[in-house]
């Protein structure tokens, strides 16, 4: 690849050699170290080959010894292009201007794309980036993405970090939402595990603390499951009750009941066939609208926006884009799907929401549905789950007073 590029810069000539003594020509090239490329023997007295401009000049001074004639077929390379450009000053200036324009386009940012997850405002991120100088038209030389990243993380509480991916003059800014992390457990505190919802105990696995329930017990919300007060062991004498932090897993069978009302008739979009298309031109930071008005369609239509930037290569995008706005008009129309389809839709949604709520697994569920007189479908959802119902809370209890033993007989005397 590099050798071919260097040959193109130095210039190459495609020639046809004719004459009976072709062997003399080949022997001369071999003796003078003249390299022939893409050699093609077309007849007993004719061949074609490609030489570099340096080898061709060396060959011209020695062709008289061979008795052959050389005809130039093609010339290519930078020297021949430069000679042709000398006679076309305007074209030469155009190439110079084009090179300067491409260089200028590479030194500035012309396409800025934001990617934000749910919970992160793209408008807030855009304003924060603009305050840091990250906007269309900024100079890319000296841009410190690490420093901007640190300042953005201090300004915006909803993001954990920001990444800057740049290809030429196209930059993609991707924000990542901050995840909720559980607070570190304070082992020095006094806590007990209580039930966060009613259920029937299946299994108790304490990590610390004293379990006060067993498998088969029915517990209610707020009832203590693992106590912070650990009684003394009967096998070891001298131990006294003590308080500790309590933790563990308490698996229980729980039940859920949900009732959802869904209208039998829903509105959907019935397109009228009327469409309107508007165009605009983006030039750098400016936008030129080729239509009158604000471009707000209001209710009763869908707005589809397509922005197409003029791209030369993957890393070079021109600051010119064509904006196409398409409006599709519709009328709201009532639609009554079958009751079975509505019931299945409600069942799928409630089951998915329940799986997000349960700290375990849903083992079984049942659904019943009936139409009401108000034009709605009443769906009753009942489910059974196995989940961890324990939650650690602070416990303010204190150690009981020590039990007084029997009086000493010697003290009574």
CSV table of C-alpha atoms in Angstrom, one decimal:
chain,number,residue,atom,x,y,z
A,1,UNK,CA,0.0,0.0,0.0
A,2,UNK,CA,2.7,2.5,1.0
A,3,UNK,CA,4.9,1.5,-2.0
A,4,UNK,CA,2.1,2.0,-4.4
A,5,UNK,CA,1.4,5.4,-2.9
A,6,UNK,CA,5.0,6.4,-3.2
A,7,UNK,CA,5.1,5.3,-6.9
A,8,UNK,CA,1.9,7.4,-7.5
A,9,UNK,CA,3.6,10.4,-5.9
A,10,UNK,CA,6.7,10.0,-8.0
A,11,UNK,CA,4.8,9.4,-11.2
A,12,UNK,CA,4.3,6.3,-13.5
A,13,UNK,CA,4.4,5.8,-17.2
A,14,UNK,CA,2.7,3.0,-19.2
A,15,UNK,CA,4.6,2.2,-22.4
A,16,UNK,CA,4.5,-0.1,-25.4
A,17,UNK,CA,7.8,-1.5,-26.7
A,18,UNK,CA,7.9,-2.7,-30.3
A,19,UNK,CA,10.7,-4.3,-32.3
A,20,UNK,CA,12.2,-7.6,-33.2
A,21,UNK,CA,15.0,-7.7,-30.6
A,22,UNK,CA,12.8,-7.6,-27.5
A,23,UNK,CA,15.3,-9.8,-25.7
A,24,UNK,CA,17.9,-7.0,-26.0
A,25,UNK,CA,15.4,-4.6,-24.3
A,26,UNK,CA,14.8,-7.0,-21.5
A,27,UNK,CA,18.5,-7.7,-20.9
A,28,UNK,CA,19.2,-3.9,-20.8
A,29,UNK,CA,16.5,-3.4,-18.2
A,30,UNK,CA,17.9,-6.2,-16.1
A,31,UNK,CA,21.5,-4.9,-16.4
A,32,UNK,CA,20.6,-1.3,-15.6
A,33,UNK,CA,18.3,-2.3,-12.7
A,34,UNK,CA,15.2,-0.9,-14.4
A,35,UNK,CA,12.1,-2.5,-12.9
A,36,UNK,CA,9.2,-3.4,-15.2
A,37,UNK,CA,5.8,-3.7,-13.6
A,38,UNK,CA,2.6,-5.2,-15.1
A,39,UNK,CA,4.5,-6.7,-18.0
A,40,UNK,CA,2.3,-8.1,-20.8
A,41,UNK,CA,3.7,-9.8,-23.9
A,42,UNK,CA,1.2,-9.2,-26.6
A,43,UNK,CA,3.0,-10.5,-29.6
A,44,UNK,CA,6.5,-11.8,-30.6
A,45,UNK,CA,7.6,-8.2,-31.3
A,46,UNK,CA,5.4,-6.2,-28.9
A,47,UNK,CA,4.9,-5.9,-25.1
A,48,UNK,CA,3.5,-3.4,-22.6
A,49,UNK,CA,4.8,-2.5,-19.2
A,50,UNK,CA,4.7,0.2,-16.5
A,51,UNK,CA,7.8,2.1,-15.3
A,52,UNK,CA,8.4,4.7,-12.7
A,53,UNK,CA,9.2,8.2,-14.0
A,54,UNK,CA,12.8,7.8,-12.7
A,55,UNK,CA,13.3,4.5,-14.5
A,56,UNK,CA,11.7,5.9,-17.7
A,57,UNK,CA,14.2,8.8,-17.8
A,58,UNK,CA,17.0,6.3,-17.3
A,59,UNK,CA,15.7,4.1,-20.1
A,60,UNK,CA,15.5,6.9,-22.7
A,61,UNK,CA,19.2,7.5,-22.6
A,62,UNK,CA,20.0,3.8,-23.4
A,63,UNK,CA,17.2,2.8,-25.9
A,64,UNK,CA,19.5,3.3,-28.9
A,65,UNK,CA,21.4,0.0,-28.1
A,66,UNK,CA,18.3,-2.2,-28.3
A,67,UNK,CA,16.9,-1.3,-31.7
A,68,UNK,CA,13.4,-1.1,-30.2
A,69,UNK,CA,10.9,1.8,-30.1
A,70,UNK,CA,9.0,3.0,-27.0
A,71,UNK,CA,5.5,4.6,-27.3
A,72,UNK,CA,4.0,6.2,-24.2
A,73,UNK,CA,0.4,5.0,-23.6
A,74,UNK,CA,-0.6,6.7,-20.2
A,75,UNK,CA,0.9,9.0,-17.7
A,76,UNK,CA,-0.3,9.3,-14.1
A,77,UNK,CA,1.0,10.6,-10.8
A,78,UNK,CA,1.6,13.8,-9.0
A,79,UNK,CA,4.3,15.3,-11.3
A,80,UNK,CA,2.0,15.1,-14.4
A,81,UNK,CA,-1.0,16.5,-12.4
A,82,UNK,CA,1.1,19.4,-11.2
A,83,UNK,CA,2.2,20.2,-14.7
A,84,UNK,CA,-1.4,20.1,-15.9
A,85,UNK,CA,-2.4,22.4,-13.0
A,86,UNK,CA,0.1,25.0,-14.0
A,87,UNK,CA,-1.9,25.8,-17.1
A,88,UNK,CA,-5.2,26.0,-15.1
A,89,UNK,CA,-4.7,28.5,-12.4
A,90,UNK,CA,-8.4,28.8,-11.4
A,91,UNK,CA,-8.6,25.0,-11.0
A,92,UNK,CA,-5.5,25.0,-8.9
A,93,UNK,CA,-6.8,27.7,-6.6
A,94,UNK,CA,-10.1,25.7,-6.3
A,95,UNK,CA,-8.2,22.7,-5.1
A,96,UNK,CA,-6.2,24.8,-2.6
A,97,UNK,CA,-9.4,26.3,-1.4
A,98,UNK,CA,-11.1,22.9,-1.1
A,99,UNK,CA,-8.1,21.6,0.9
A,100,UNK,CA,-8.3,24.6,3.3
A,101,UNK,CA,-12.0,24.1,3.7
A,102,UNK,CA,-11.6,20.4,4.5
A,103,UNK,CA,-8.9,21.3,7.0
A,104,UNK,CA,-11.2,23.9,8.6
A,105,UNK,CA,-14.1,21.5,8.8
A,106,UNK,CA,-11.9,19.0,10.6
A,107,UNK,CA,-10.8,21.5,13.3
A,108,UNK,CA,-14.3,22.4,14.5
A,109,UNK,CA,-17.4,20.5,15.8
A,110,UNK,CA,-20.3,20.5,13.4
A,111,UNK,CA,-22.5,17.6,14.5
A,112,UNK,CA,-23.4,17.2,18.2
A,113,UNK,CA,-25.6,14.2,19.1
A,114,UNK,CA,-27.0,13.6,22.6
A,115,UNK,CA,-28.0,10.3,24.0
A,116,UNK,CA,-29.8,10.3,27.3
A,117,UNK,CA,-31.5,7.5,29.3
A,118,UNK,CA,-34.9,7.8,31.0
A,119,UNK,CA,-34.7,10.1,33.9
A,120,UNK,CA,-32.0,12.4,32.4
A,121,UNK,CA,-33.2,15.6,30.7
A,122,UNK,CA,-31.6,16.1,27.3
A,123,UNK,CA,-32.4,19.8,27.5
A,124,UNK,CA,-30.6,20.1,30.8
A,125,UNK,CA,-27.7,18.3,29.4
A,126,UNK,CA,-27.6,20.5,26.4
A,127,UNK,CA,-27.6,23.6,28.6
A,128,UNK,CA,-24.8,22.2,30.8
A,129,UNK,CA,-22.7,21.4,27.7
A,130,UNK,CA,-23.3,24.9,26.3
A,131,UNK,CA,-22.1,26.4,29.6
A,132,UNK,CA,-18.9,24.4,29.2
A,133,UNK,CA,-18.4,25.6,25.7
A,134,UNK,CA,-19.4,22.3,24.0
A,135,UNK,CA,-21.6,23.4,21.1
A,136,UNK,CA,-21.7,23.3,17.3
A,137,UNK,CA,-18.8,25.3,15.9
A,138,UNK,CA,-16.4,24.9,18.8
A,139,UNK,CA,-12.7,24.3,18.2
A,140,UNK,CA,-11.7,20.7,18.7
A,141,UNK,CA,-8.1,21.5,19.3
A,142,UNK,CA,-7.4,21.4,23.0
A,143,UNK,CA,-10.8,20.0,24.0
A,144,UNK,CA,-10.4,18.3,27.4
A,145,UNK,CA,-13.2,15.8,27.7
A,146,UNK,CA,-12.0,14.6,31.2
A,147,UNK,CA,-12.3,18.1,32.7
A,148,UNK,CA,-15.7,18.7,31.1
A,149,UNK,CA,-16.8,15.2,32.3
A,150,UNK,CA,-15.9,16.0,35.9
A,151,UNK,CA,-17.7,19.4,35.9
A,152,UNK,CA,-20.8,17.9,34.4
A,153,UNK,CA,-21.0,15.2,37.0
A,154,UNK,CA,-20.8,18.0,39.7
A,155,UNK,CA,-23.5,20.1,38.1
A,156,UNK,CA,-26.0,17.3,37.2
A,157,UNK,CA,-27.2,15.1,40.1
A,158,UNK,CA,-29.1,12.7,37.7
A,159,UNK,CA,-26.0,11.4,35.9
A,160,UNK,CA,-23.2,9.2,37.1
A,161,UNK,CA,-20.8,9.8,34.2
A,162,UNK,CA,-20.7,11.1,30.6
A,163,UNK,CA,-18.8,9.8,27.6
A,164,UNK,CA,-17.6,11.7,24.6
A,165,UNK,CA,-17.2,9.7,21.4
A,166,UNK,CA,-15.8,11.7,18.5
A,167,UNK,CA,-15.2,10.7,14.9
A,168,UNK,CA,-13.8,13.6,13.0
A,169,UNK,CA,-16.1,16.6,13.5
A,170,UNK,CA,-19.0,14.4,14.7
A,171,UNK,CA,-19.3,14.0,18.5
A,172,UNK,CA,-21.8,11.7,20.4
A,173,UNK,CA,-22.3,12.7,24.0
A,174,UNK,CA,-23.8,9.8,26.0
A,175,UNK,CA,-25.1,10.3,29.5
A,176,UNK,CA,-25.5,7.5,32.0
A,177,UNK,CA,-28.1,7.7,34.8
A,178,UNK,CA,-27.1,7.5,38.4
A,179,UNK,CA,-28.1,4.1,40.0
A,180,UNK,CA,-29.6,3.8,43.4
A,181,UNK,CA,-27.3,2.0,45.7
A,182,UNK,CA,-28.2,0.6,49.1
A,183,UNK,CA,-26.6,2.3,52.0
A,184,UNK,CA,-23.9,0.5,53.8
A,185,UNK,CA,-25.0,-1.5,56.7
A,186,UNK,CA,-24.0,-0.3,60.1
A,187,UNK,CA,-23.0,-3.4,62.1
A,188,UNK,CA,-22.6,-1.4,65.2
A,189,UNK,CA,-26.3,-0.4,65.4
A,190,UNK,CA,-29.2,-2.3,66.9
A,191,UNK,CA,-31.7,-3.5,64.3
A,192,UNK,CA,-34.4,-6.0,64.1
A,193,UNK,CA,-36.0,-7.6,61.0
A,194,UNK,CA,-39.7,-7.1,60.6
A,195,UNK,CA,-42.3,-8.1,58.0
A,196,UNK,CA,-42.9,-5.5,55.3
A,197,UNK,CA,-46.1,-7.3,54.2
A,198,UNK,CA,-48.3,-10.2,55.5
A,199,UNK,CA,-47.5,-13.8,54.6
A,200,UNK,CA,-47.0,-17.4,55.7
A,201,UNK,CA,-43.4,-18.2,56.7
A,202,UNK,CA,-41.7,-20.8,54.6
A,203,UNK,CA,-38.0,-20.5,55.6
A,204,UNK,CA,-36.0,-18.4,58.0
A,205,UNK,CA,-32.2,-18.0,57.5
A,206,UNK,CA,-30.8,-15.6,60.0
A,207,UNK,CA,-27.4,-14.0,59.5
A,208,UNK,CA,-27.4,-12.4,62.9
A,209,UNK,CA,-30.0,-12.0,65.6
A,210,UNK,CA,-32.5,-14.3,67.1
A,211,UNK,CA,-35.4,-15.7,64.9
A,212,UNK,CA,-38.8,-15.4,66.7
A,213,UNK,CA,-40.9,-17.1,63.9
A,214,UNK,CA,-40.7,-20.5,62.3
A,215,UNK,CA,-42.0,-22.2,59.1
A,216,UNK,CA,-45.8,-22.2,59.0
A,217,UNK,CA,-46.4,-19.1,61.1
A,218,UNK,CA,-48.7,-16.4,59.7
A,219,UNK,CA,-47.3,-12.9,60.2
A,220,UNK,CA,-48.7,-9.4,59.6
A,221,UNK,CA,-47.1,-6.2,58.4
A,222,UNK,CA,-44.6,-4.9,61.0
A,223,UNK,CA,-44.4,-8.1,63.0
A,224,UNK,CA,-40.9,-8.9,64.3
A,225,UNK,CA,-39.2,-11.8,62.5
A,226,UNK,CA,-35.6,-11.7,63.7
A,227,UNK,CA,-35.1,-10.0,67.1
A,228,UNK,CA,-32.0,-7.9,68.1
A,229,UNK,CA,-32.1,-9.4,71.6
A,230,UNK,CA,-30.1,-12.6,71.7
A,231,UNK,CA,-30.8,-14.7,74.8
A,232,UNK,CA,-28.0,-16.5,76.7
A,233,UNK,CA,-27.2,-20.0,75.6
A,234,UNK,CA,-28.3,-22.8,78.0
A,235,UNK,CA,-25.2,-24.9,77.1
A,236,UNK,CA,-22.7,-22.3,78.2
A,237,UNK,CA,-22.8,-20.8,81.7
A,238,UNK,CA,-21.9,-17.2,82.4
A,239,UNK,CA,-23.3,-15.7,79.2
A,240,UNK,CA,-25.8,-12.9,79.5
A,241,UNK,CA,-28.3,-11.5,77.0
A,242,UNK,CA,-26.9,-9.1,74.4
A,243,UNK,CA,-28.2,-6.8,71.7
A,244,UNK,CA,-26.9,-6.9,68.1
A,245,UNK,CA,-27.8,-5.9,64.6
A,246,UNK,CA,-30.1,-8.4,63.0
A,247,UNK,CA,-30.2,-9.5,59.4
A,248,UNK,CA,-31.2,-12.6,57.4
A,249,UNK,CA,-33.5,-14.0,54.8
A,250,UNK,CA,-37.2,-14.7,55.6
A,251,UNK,CA,-39.0,-16.4,52.7
A,252,UNK,CA,-42.7,-16.3,52.9
A,253,UNK,CA,-45.7,-17.2,50.8
A,254,UNK,CA,-47.6,-13.9,49.9
A,255,UNK,CA,-50.7,-13.1,48.1
A,256,UNK,CA,-51.7,-10.2,45.8
A,257,UNK,CA,-55.0,-9.0,44.6
A,258,UNK,CA,-55.4,-6.2,42.0
A,259,UNK,CA,-58.5,-4.9,40.2
A,260,UNK,CA,-58.1,-3.0,36.9
A,261,UNK,CA,-60.8,-1.2,35.0
A,262,UNK,CA,-60.2,-0.9,31.2
A,263,UNK,CA,-62.6,0.9,28.8
A,264,UNK,CA,-64.1,-1.4,26.3
A,265,UNK,CA,-63.8,1.2,23.5
A,266,UNK,CA,-60.4,2.9,23.0
A,267,UNK,CA,-59.4,5.7,20.6
A,268,UNK,CA,-57.0,5.1,17.8
A,269,UNK,CA,-55.6,7.1,14.9
A,270,UNK,CA,-57.5,6.9,11.6
A,271,UNK,CA,-55.3,8.6,9.1
A,272,UNK,CA,-57.1,10.8,6.6
A,273,UNK,CA,-54.5,10.5,3.8
A,274,UNK,CA,-53.6,14.2,4.0
A,275,UNK,CA,-49.9,14.9,4.4
A,276,UNK,CA,-47.8,18.0,4.4
A,277,UNK,CA,-44.1,18.3,3.9
A,278,UNK,CA,-41.9,21.2,4.9
A,279,UNK,CA,-38.1,21.7,4.3
A,280,UNK,CA,-35.4,23.6,6.1
A,281,UNK,CA,-31.7,24.0,5.7
A,282,UNK,CA,-29.2,23.9,8.6
A,283,UNK,CA,-25.9,25.8,7.9
A,284,UNK,CA,-23.6,25.6,10.9
A,285,UNK,CA,-25.5,27.2,13.8
A,286,UNK,CA,-28.2,28.7,11.6
A,287,UNK,CA,-31.4,27.3,10.3
A,288,UNK,CA,-33.2,28.6,7.2
A,289,UNK,CA,-36.9,27.6,6.9
A,290,UNK,CA,-38.4,27.2,3.5
A,291,UNK,CA,-41.9,27.5,4.8
A,292,UNK,CA,-44.1,30.0,6.6
A,293,UNK,CA,-45.2,29.7,10.2
A,294,UNK,CA,-43.7,28.0,13.2
A,295,UNK,CA,-43.9,24.4,12.1
A,296,UNK,CA,-46.1,23.4,15.1
A,297,UNK,CA,-48.9,21.1,13.9
A,298,UNK,CA,-51.0,21.0,17.0
A,299,UNK,CA,-53.4,18.2,17.7
A,300,UNK,CA,-54.7,15.8,15.1
A,301,UNK,CA,-51.4,15.0,13.3
A,302,UNK,CA,-48.1,13.2,13.6
A,303,UNK,CA,-44.9,15.1,13.0
A,304,UNK,CA,-41.9,13.1,11.6
A,305,UNK,CA,-38.6,14.9,11.3
A,306,UNK,CA,-35.6,13.7,9.2
A,307,UNK,CA,-32.3,15.5,9.4
A,308,UNK,CA,-29.7,14.4,6.8
A,309,UNK,CA,-26.2,15.9,7.1
A,310,UNK,CA,-23.9,16.0,4.1
A,311,UNK,CA,-21.2,13.5,4.8
A,312,UNK,CA,-18.0,13.1,2.8
A,313,UNK,CA,-16.5,10.3,4.9
A,314,UNK,CA,-17.2,8.7,8.3
A,315,UNK,CA,-15.1,11.3,10.0
A,316,UNK,CA,-15.8,14.3,7.9
A,317,UNK,CA,-19.4,15.8,8.0
A,318,UNK,CA,-20.1,19.1,6.4
A,319,UNK,CA,-22.1,21.7,8.5
A,320,UNK,CA,-24.9,21.5,6.0
A,321,UNK,CA,-28.1,19.4,6.6
A,322,UNK,CA,-31.5,19.1,5.0
A,323,UNK,CA,-34.4,19.0,7.3
A,324,UNK,CA,-37.6,17.3,6.2
A,325,UNK,CA,-40.7,17.6,8.3
A,326,UNK,CA,-43.7,15.4,7.4
A,327,UNK,CA,-47.1,15.9,8.9
A,328,UNK,CA,-49.7,13.1,8.8
A,329,UNK,CA,-53.2,14.1,9.7
A,330,UNK,CA,-55.6,11.7,11.4
A,331,UNK,CA,-59.0,11.7,13.1
A,332,UNK,CA,-59.6,10.0,16.5
A,333,UNK,CA,-61.9,7.0,16.1
A,334,UNK,CA,-63.4,4.6,18.6
A,335,UNK,CA,-62.3,1.0,18.4
A,336,UNK,CA,-63.6,-1.9,20.5
A,337,UNK,CA,-61.2,-4.8,20.6
A,338,UNK,CA,-62.4,-8.2,21.7
A,339,UNK,CA,-62.8,-8.7,25.5
A,340,UNK,CA,-60.3,-11.6,25.4
A,341,UNK,CA,-57.7,-9.5,23.8
A,342,UNK,CA,-58.2,-6.7,26.4
A,343,UNK,CA,-58.1,-9.3,29.3
A,344,UNK,CA,-54.8,-10.7,28.0
A,345,UNK,CA,-53.3,-7.2,27.6
A,346,UNK,CA,-54.2,-6.2,31.2
A,347,UNK,CA,-53.0,-9.6,32.5
A,348,UNK,CA,-49.6,-9.1,30.8
A,349,UNK,CA,-49.2,-5.6,32.1
A,350,UNK,CA,-50.2,-6.4,35.7
A,351,UNK,CA,-48.0,-9.5,35.8
A,352,UNK,CA,-45.0,-7.5,34.5
A,353,UNK,CA,-45.6,-4.8,37.1
A,354,UNK,CA,-46.0,-7.4,39.8
A,355,UNK,CA,-42.7,-9.1,38.9
A,356,UNK,CA,-41.0,-5.8,39.4
A,357,UNK,CA,-42.6,-5.4,42.8
A,358,UNK,CA,-42.1,-8.9,44.2
A,359,UNK,CA,-38.7,-9.6,45.8
A,360,UNK,CA,-38.8,-13.2,44.7
A,361,UNK,CA,-40.9,-15.0,42.1
A,362,UNK,CA,-44.6,-15.3,41.2
A,363,UNK,CA,-45.5,-18.9,41.6
A,364,UNK,CA,-49.1,-18.8,40.3
A,365,UNK,CA,-51.8,-16.4,39.3
A,366,UNK,CA,-55.4,-16.3,38.1
A,367,UNK,CA,-57.5,-13.8,36.2
A,368,UNK,CA,-61.2,-13.2,35.9
A,369,UNK,CA,-62.9,-10.4,33.9
A,370,UNK,CA,-66.4,-9.1,33.4
A,371,UNK,CA,-67.9,-6.2,31.6
A,372,UNK,CA,-69.5,-3.4,33.8
A,373,UNK,CA,-72.5,-1.3,33.0
A,374,UNK,CA,-70.2,1.8,32.6
A,375,UNK,CA,-68.7,0.5,29.4
A,376,UNK,CA,-65.5,-0.9,31.0
A,377,UNK,CA,-63.9,-4.3,31.5
A,378,UNK,CA,-63.2,-5.1,35.2
A,379,UNK,CA,-60.2,-7.4,35.5
A,380,UNK,CA,-59.5,-9.1,38.8
A,381,UNK,CA,-55.9,-10.4,39.2
A,382,UNK,CA,-54.9,-12.8,42.0
A,383,UNK,CA,-51.4,-14.0,42.4
A,384,UNK,CA,-49.3,-16.1,44.9
A,385,UNK,CA,-45.5,-15.5,45.3
A,386,UNK,CA,-42.5,-16.7,47.2
A,387,UNK,CA,-40.5,-13.7,48.4
A,388,UNK,CA,-38.3,-12.2,51.1
A,389,UNK,CA,-40.5,-10.2,53.3
A,390,UNK,CA,-38.0,-9.2,55.9
A,391,UNK,CA,-36.7,-5.6,56.2
A,392,UNK,CA,-34.2,-4.3,58.8
A,393,UNK,CA,-35.4,-1.4,61.0
A,394,UNK,CA,-33.8,0.3,64.0
A,395,UNK,CA,-34.7,-1.3,67.4
A,396,UNK,CA,-34.7,0.9,70.5
A,397,UNK,CA,-35.1,-1.9,73.1
A,398,UNK,CA,-32.6,-2.2,75.9
A,399,UNK,CA,-31.2,-5.1,77.8
A,400,UNK,CA,-33.4,-6.5,80.5
A,401,UNK,CA,-32.2,-6.1,84.1
A,402,UNK,CA,-30.2,-9.0,85.4
A,403,UNK,CA,-32.1,-11.6,87.4
A,404,UNK,CA,-31.4,-11.6,91.1
A,405,UNK,CA,-30.2,-15.0,92.4
A,406,UNK,CA,-31.2,-16.6,95.8
A,407,UNK,CA,-29.8,-14.8,98.9
A,408,UNK,CA,-26.5,-16.0,100.3
A,409,UNK,CA,-27.0,-17.9,103.7
A,410,UNK,CA,-23.8,-16.5,105.2
A,411,UNK,CA,-25.0,-12.9,104.6
A,412,UNK,CA,-28.3,-13.7,106.5
A,413,UNK,CA,-26.3,-15.0,109.5
